[in-house]
Coordinates of N, CA and C in Angstrom, one line a residue:
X14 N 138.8 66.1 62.6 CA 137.6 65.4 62.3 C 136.5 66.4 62.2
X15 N 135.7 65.8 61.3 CA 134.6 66.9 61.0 C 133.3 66.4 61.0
X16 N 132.8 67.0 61.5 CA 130.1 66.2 61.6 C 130.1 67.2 60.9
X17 N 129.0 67.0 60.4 CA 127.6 68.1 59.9 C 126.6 68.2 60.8
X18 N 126.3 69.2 61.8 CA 125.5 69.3 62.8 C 124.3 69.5 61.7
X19 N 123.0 69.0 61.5 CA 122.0 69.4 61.1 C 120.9 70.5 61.8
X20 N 121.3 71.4 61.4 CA 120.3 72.6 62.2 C 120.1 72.3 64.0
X21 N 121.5 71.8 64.4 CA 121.1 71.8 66.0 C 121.1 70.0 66.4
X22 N 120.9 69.2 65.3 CA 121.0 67.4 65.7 C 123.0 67.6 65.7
X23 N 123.2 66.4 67.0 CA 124.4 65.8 66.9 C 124.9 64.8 65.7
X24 N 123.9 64.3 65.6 CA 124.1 63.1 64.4 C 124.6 63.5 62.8
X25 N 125.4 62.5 62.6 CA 126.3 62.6 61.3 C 124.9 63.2 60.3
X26 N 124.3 63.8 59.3 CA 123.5 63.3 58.2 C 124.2 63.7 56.8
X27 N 123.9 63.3 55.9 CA 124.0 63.3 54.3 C 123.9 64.8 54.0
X28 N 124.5 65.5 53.1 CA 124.2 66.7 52.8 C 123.0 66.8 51.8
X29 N 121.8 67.6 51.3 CA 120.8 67.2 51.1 C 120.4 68.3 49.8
X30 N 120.6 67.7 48.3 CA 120.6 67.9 47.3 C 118.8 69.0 47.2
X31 N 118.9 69.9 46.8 CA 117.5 70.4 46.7 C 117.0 71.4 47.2
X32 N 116.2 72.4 46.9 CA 115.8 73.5 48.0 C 115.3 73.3 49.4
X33 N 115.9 72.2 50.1 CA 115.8 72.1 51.3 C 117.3 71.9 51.4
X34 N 118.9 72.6 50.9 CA 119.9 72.9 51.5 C 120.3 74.0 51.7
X35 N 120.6 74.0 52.8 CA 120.7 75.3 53.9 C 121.3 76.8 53.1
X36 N 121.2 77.8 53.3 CA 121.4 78.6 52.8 C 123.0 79.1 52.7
X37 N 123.7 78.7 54.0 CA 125.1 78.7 54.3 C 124.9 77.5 55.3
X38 N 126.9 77.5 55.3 CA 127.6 76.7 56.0 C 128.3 77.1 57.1
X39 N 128.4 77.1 58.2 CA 128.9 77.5 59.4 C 130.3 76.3 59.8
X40 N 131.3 77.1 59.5 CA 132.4 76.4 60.0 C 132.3 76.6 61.3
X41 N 132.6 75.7 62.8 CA 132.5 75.4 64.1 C 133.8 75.0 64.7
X42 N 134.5 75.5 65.3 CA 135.7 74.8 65.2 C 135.9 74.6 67.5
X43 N 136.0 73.8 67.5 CA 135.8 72.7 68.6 C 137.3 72.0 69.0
X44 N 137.2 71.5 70.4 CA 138.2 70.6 71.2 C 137.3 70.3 71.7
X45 N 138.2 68.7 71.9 CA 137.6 68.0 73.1 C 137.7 68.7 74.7
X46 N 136.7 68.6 75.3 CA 136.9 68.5 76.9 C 136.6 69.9 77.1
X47 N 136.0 70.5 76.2 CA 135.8 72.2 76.2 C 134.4 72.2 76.8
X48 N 134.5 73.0 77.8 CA 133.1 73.6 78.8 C 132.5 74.2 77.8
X49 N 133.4 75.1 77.3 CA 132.9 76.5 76.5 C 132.2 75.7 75.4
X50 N 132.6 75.3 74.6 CA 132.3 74.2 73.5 C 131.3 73.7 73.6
X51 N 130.7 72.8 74.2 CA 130.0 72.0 74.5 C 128.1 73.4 75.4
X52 N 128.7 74.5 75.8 CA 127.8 76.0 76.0 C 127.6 75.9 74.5
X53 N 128.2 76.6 73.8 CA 128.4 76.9 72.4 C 127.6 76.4 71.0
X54 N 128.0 75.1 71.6 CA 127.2 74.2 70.7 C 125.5 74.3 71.0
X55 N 124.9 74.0 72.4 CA 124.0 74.1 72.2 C 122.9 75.5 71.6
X56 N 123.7 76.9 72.0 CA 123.2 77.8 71.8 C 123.4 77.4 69.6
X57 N 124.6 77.4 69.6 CA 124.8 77.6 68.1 C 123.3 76.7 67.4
X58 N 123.0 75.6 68.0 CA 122.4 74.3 66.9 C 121.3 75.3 67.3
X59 N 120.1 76.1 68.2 CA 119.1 76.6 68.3 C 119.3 77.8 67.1
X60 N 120.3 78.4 67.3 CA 120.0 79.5 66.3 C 120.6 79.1 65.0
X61 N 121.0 77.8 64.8 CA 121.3 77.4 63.3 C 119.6 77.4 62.5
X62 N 119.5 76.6 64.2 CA 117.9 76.2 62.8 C 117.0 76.8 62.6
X63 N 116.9 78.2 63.8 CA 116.1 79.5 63.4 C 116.6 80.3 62.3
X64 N 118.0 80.1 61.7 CA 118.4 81.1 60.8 C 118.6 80.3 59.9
X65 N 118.0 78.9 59.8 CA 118.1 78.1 58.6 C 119.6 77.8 58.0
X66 N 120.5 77.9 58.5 CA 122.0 77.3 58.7 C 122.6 76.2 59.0
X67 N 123.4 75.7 58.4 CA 124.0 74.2 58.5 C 125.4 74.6 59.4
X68 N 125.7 73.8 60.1 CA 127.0 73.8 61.2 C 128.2 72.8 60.8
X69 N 129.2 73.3 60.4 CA 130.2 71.8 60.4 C 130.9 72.5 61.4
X70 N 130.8 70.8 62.2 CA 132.0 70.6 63.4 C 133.4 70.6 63.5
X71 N 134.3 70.9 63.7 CA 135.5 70.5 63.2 C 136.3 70.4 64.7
X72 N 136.6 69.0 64.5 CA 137.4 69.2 66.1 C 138.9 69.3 65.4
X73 N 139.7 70.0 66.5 CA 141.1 70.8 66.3 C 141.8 69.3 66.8
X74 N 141.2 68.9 68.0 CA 141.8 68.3 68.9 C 143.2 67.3 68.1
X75 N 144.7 67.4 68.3 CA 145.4 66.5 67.6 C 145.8 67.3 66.0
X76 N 145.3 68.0 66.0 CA 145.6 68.4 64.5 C 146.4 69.7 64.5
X77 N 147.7 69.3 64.1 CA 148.8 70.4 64.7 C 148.4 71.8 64.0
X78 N 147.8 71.8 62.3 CA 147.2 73.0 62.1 C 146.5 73.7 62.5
X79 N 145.4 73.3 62.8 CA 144.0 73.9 63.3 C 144.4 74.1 64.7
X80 N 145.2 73.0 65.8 CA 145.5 73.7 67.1 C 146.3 75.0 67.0
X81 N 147.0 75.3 66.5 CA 147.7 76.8 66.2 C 146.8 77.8 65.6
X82 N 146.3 77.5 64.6 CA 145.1 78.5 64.4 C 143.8 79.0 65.1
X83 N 143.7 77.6 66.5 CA 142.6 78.1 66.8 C 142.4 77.9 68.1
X84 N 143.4 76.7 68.9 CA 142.9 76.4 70.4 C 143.0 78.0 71.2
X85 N 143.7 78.7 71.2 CA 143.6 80.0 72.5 C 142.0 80.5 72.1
X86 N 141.6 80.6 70.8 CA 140.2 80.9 70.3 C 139.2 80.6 70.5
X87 N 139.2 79.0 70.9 CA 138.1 77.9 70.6 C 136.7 78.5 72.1
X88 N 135.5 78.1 71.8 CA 135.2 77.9 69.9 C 134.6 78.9 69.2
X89 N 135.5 78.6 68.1 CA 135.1 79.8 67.0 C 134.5 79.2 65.7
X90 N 133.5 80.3 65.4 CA 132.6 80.3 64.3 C 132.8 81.4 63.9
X91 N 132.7 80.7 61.8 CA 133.3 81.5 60.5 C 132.4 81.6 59.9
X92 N 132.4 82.9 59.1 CA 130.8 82.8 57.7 C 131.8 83.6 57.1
X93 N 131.6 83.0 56.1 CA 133.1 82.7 55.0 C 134.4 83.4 55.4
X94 N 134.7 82.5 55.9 CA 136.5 82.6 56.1 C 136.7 84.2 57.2
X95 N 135.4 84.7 58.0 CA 135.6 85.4 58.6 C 135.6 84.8 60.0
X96 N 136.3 85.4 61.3 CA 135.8 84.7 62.8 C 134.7 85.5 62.7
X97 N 133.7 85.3 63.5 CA 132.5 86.2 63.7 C 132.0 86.0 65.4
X98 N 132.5 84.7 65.5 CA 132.6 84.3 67.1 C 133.7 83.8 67.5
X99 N 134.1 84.0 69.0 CA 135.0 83.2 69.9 C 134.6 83.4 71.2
X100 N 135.1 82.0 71.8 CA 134.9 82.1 72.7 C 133.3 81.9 73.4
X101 N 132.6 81.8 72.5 CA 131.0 81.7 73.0 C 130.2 82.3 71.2
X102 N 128.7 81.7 71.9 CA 128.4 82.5 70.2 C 127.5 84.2 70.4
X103 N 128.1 84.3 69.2 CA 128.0 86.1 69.2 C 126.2 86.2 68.0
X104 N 125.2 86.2 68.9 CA 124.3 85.7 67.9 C 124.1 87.2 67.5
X105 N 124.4 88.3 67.8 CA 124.0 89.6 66.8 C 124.6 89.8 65.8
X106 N 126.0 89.7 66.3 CA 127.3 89.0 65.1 C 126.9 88.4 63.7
X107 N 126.8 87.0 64.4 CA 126.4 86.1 63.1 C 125.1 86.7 62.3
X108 N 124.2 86.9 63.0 CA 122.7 87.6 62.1 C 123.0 88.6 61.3
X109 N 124.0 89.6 62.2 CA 124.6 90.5 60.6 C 125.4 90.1 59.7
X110 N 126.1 89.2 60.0 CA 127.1 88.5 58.8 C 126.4 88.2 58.1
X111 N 125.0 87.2 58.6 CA 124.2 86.3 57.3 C 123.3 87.4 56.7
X112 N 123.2 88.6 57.6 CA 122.3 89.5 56.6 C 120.7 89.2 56.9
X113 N 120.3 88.3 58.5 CA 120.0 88.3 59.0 C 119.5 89.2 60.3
X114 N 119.7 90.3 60.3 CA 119.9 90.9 61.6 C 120.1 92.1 62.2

């Protein structure tokens, strides 16, 4: 299952046609019942929306792919198809990925 965290909101929203969409996408990749996860997230949604970044959530939980690819990892954040985080978020990390930092 997958949300679009909007710069740090929980809530589902619409992707948003126009120079008000985000500059990248942040794949999030998440379980249920994760301490770390639930740390993670809030730090991630604060510096999504300072670095003007969109978050997709993706829970593993149940999904025999993504659990092999990712639960010993979780949670991990991708800027394009790289890990850049595990385990917690790596915000010097990610600001040099986005070229940010």
């Amino acid at each position: 299952m997958s949300r679009r965290l909007d710069r740090g909101s929980e809530a589902e929203v619409p992707a948003r046609p126009g120079p008000e969409q985000p500059s990248a996408t942040l794949p999030f990749y998440v379980a249920r019942d994760c301490h770390l996860c639930e740390r993670a997230r809030g730090e991630l949604g604060a510096l999504a929306a300072e670095l003007g970044v969109e978050v997709d959530e993706i829970d593993i939980t149940g999904v025999p792919e993504l659990e092999r690819r990712y639960r010993e990892w979780i949670p991990v954040i991708e800027v394009e198809g790289d890990r850049v985080s595990v385990y917690r978020v790596e915000d010097a990390a990610l600001r040099h990925k986005l070229g940010r930092g």
